[in-house]
Amino acid sequence: MRRPRFLKYPEEQFRKFRKHAEVEIYCLRNVTKDQFGRLNDALIILNILPTSKNDAELGKETRELTQVMVATKETNL
């Protein structure tokens, strides 16, 4: 995985986030499959936001989405 110019966290911290992620899901809201395919190699997980208790009430679909901050090489989302 390439390291973006504006990576906010040191690599050790990035490895820690990946290690503690229950499931690695590269998932963005409102991005089509074609767009995701093109962006896939440009995405990097910077931070995994914890799921709040209220999310359980929003249904299975919401719980399955992992919220991530992403950095892209050239594309603004």
Short mmCIF file of C-alpha atoms in Angstrom, two decimals:
data_model
loop_
_atom_site.label_atom_id
_atom_site.label_comp_id
_atom_site.label_asym_id
_atom_site.label_seq_id
_atom_site.Cartn_x
_atom_site.Cartn_y
_atom_site.Cartn_z
CA MET A 1 0.00 0.00 0.00
CA ARG A 2 1.44 3.37 -0.98
CA ARG A 3 1.86 6.00 1.69
CA PRO A 4 0.04 9.26 0.88
CA ARG A 5 1.89 12.54 1.24
CA PHE A 6 -0.51 13.75 3.91
CA LEU A 7 -0.69 10.66 6.14
CA LYS A 8 -1.56 12.01 9.56
CA TYR A 9 -0.36 9.12 11.70
CA PRO A 10 3.06 7.47 11.96
CA GLU A 11 3.29 3.98 10.48
CA GLU A 12 3.47 2.31 13.90
CA GLN A 13 0.14 3.86 14.84
CA PHE A 14 -1.34 2.86 11.47
CA ARG A 15 -0.29 -0.74 12.09
CA LYS A 16 -1.93 -0.58 15.51
CA PHE A 17 -5.24 0.57 14.01
CA ARG A 18 -5.18 -2.31 11.50
CA LYS A 19 -4.29 -4.84 14.19
CA HIS A 20 -7.23 -3.84 16.37
CA ALA A 21 -9.78 -3.59 13.57
CA GLU A 22 -12.24 -6.46 13.90
CA VAL A 23 -12.84 -6.50 10.16
CA GLU A 24 -10.93 -4.64 7.50
CA ILE A 25 -13.59 -3.08 5.33
CA TYR A 26 -12.78 -0.47 2.74
CA CYS A 27 -16.24 1.04 2.57
CA LEU A 28 -17.34 4.51 1.56
CA ARG A 29 -20.88 5.81 1.52
CA ASN A 30 -22.25 6.95 -1.84
CA VAL A 31 -19.40 5.52 -3.91
CA THR A 32 -20.28 3.25 -6.81
CA LYS A 33 -18.53 -0.06 -7.47
CA ASP A 34 -16.69 1.37 -10.48
CA GLN A 35 -15.46 4.37 -8.52
CA PHE A 36 -14.41 2.13 -5.64
CA GLY A 37 -12.47 -0.13 -7.99
CA ARG A 38 -10.47 2.82 -9.29
CA LEU A 39 -9.88 4.23 -5.83
CA ASN A 40 -9.06 0.96 -4.09
CA ASP A 41 -5.29 1.23 -4.30
CA ALA A 42 -5.41 4.85 -3.15
CA LEU A 43 -7.31 4.24 0.07
CA ILE A 44 -5.66 3.92 3.44
CA ILE A 45 -7.28 3.64 6.84
CA LEU A 46 -6.24 6.58 9.00
CA ASN A 47 -8.59 6.07 11.90
CA ILE A 48 -11.35 3.64 12.74
CA LEU A 49 -14.16 5.37 14.57
CA PRO A 50 -15.71 3.38 17.41
CA THR A 51 -19.31 2.28 16.97
CA SER A 52 -21.68 3.97 19.37
CA LYS A 53 -24.41 2.12 21.28
CA ASN A 54 -27.04 3.97 19.25
CA ASP A 55 -25.83 2.41 16.02
CA ALA A 56 -27.41 -0.89 17.05
CA GLU A 57 -30.79 0.77 16.68
CA LEU A 58 -30.05 1.91 13.13
CA GLY A 59 -30.05 -1.61 11.73
CA LYS A 60 -27.68 -4.23 10.39
CA GLU A 61 -26.59 -2.20 7.35
CA THR A 62 -25.32 0.67 9.48
CA ARG A 63 -23.51 -1.62 11.90
CA GLU A 64 -21.74 -3.37 9.04
CA LEU A 65 -20.33 -0.13 7.63
CA THR A 66 -16.94 0.65 9.04
CA GLN A 67 -16.46 4.38 9.19
CA VAL A 68 -13.02 5.41 8.07
CA MET A 69 -11.16 8.56 7.30
CA VAL A 70 -9.48 8.09 3.96
CA ALA A 71 -6.73 9.70 1.99
CA THR A 72 -6.76 9.55 -1.78
CA LYS A 73 -3.96 10.16 -4.23
CA GLU A 74 -5.77 12.33 -6.76
CA THR A 75 -9.51 12.07 -6.24
CA ASN A 76 -11.62 14.25 -3.97
CA LEU A 77 -14.60 12.35 -2.58
#
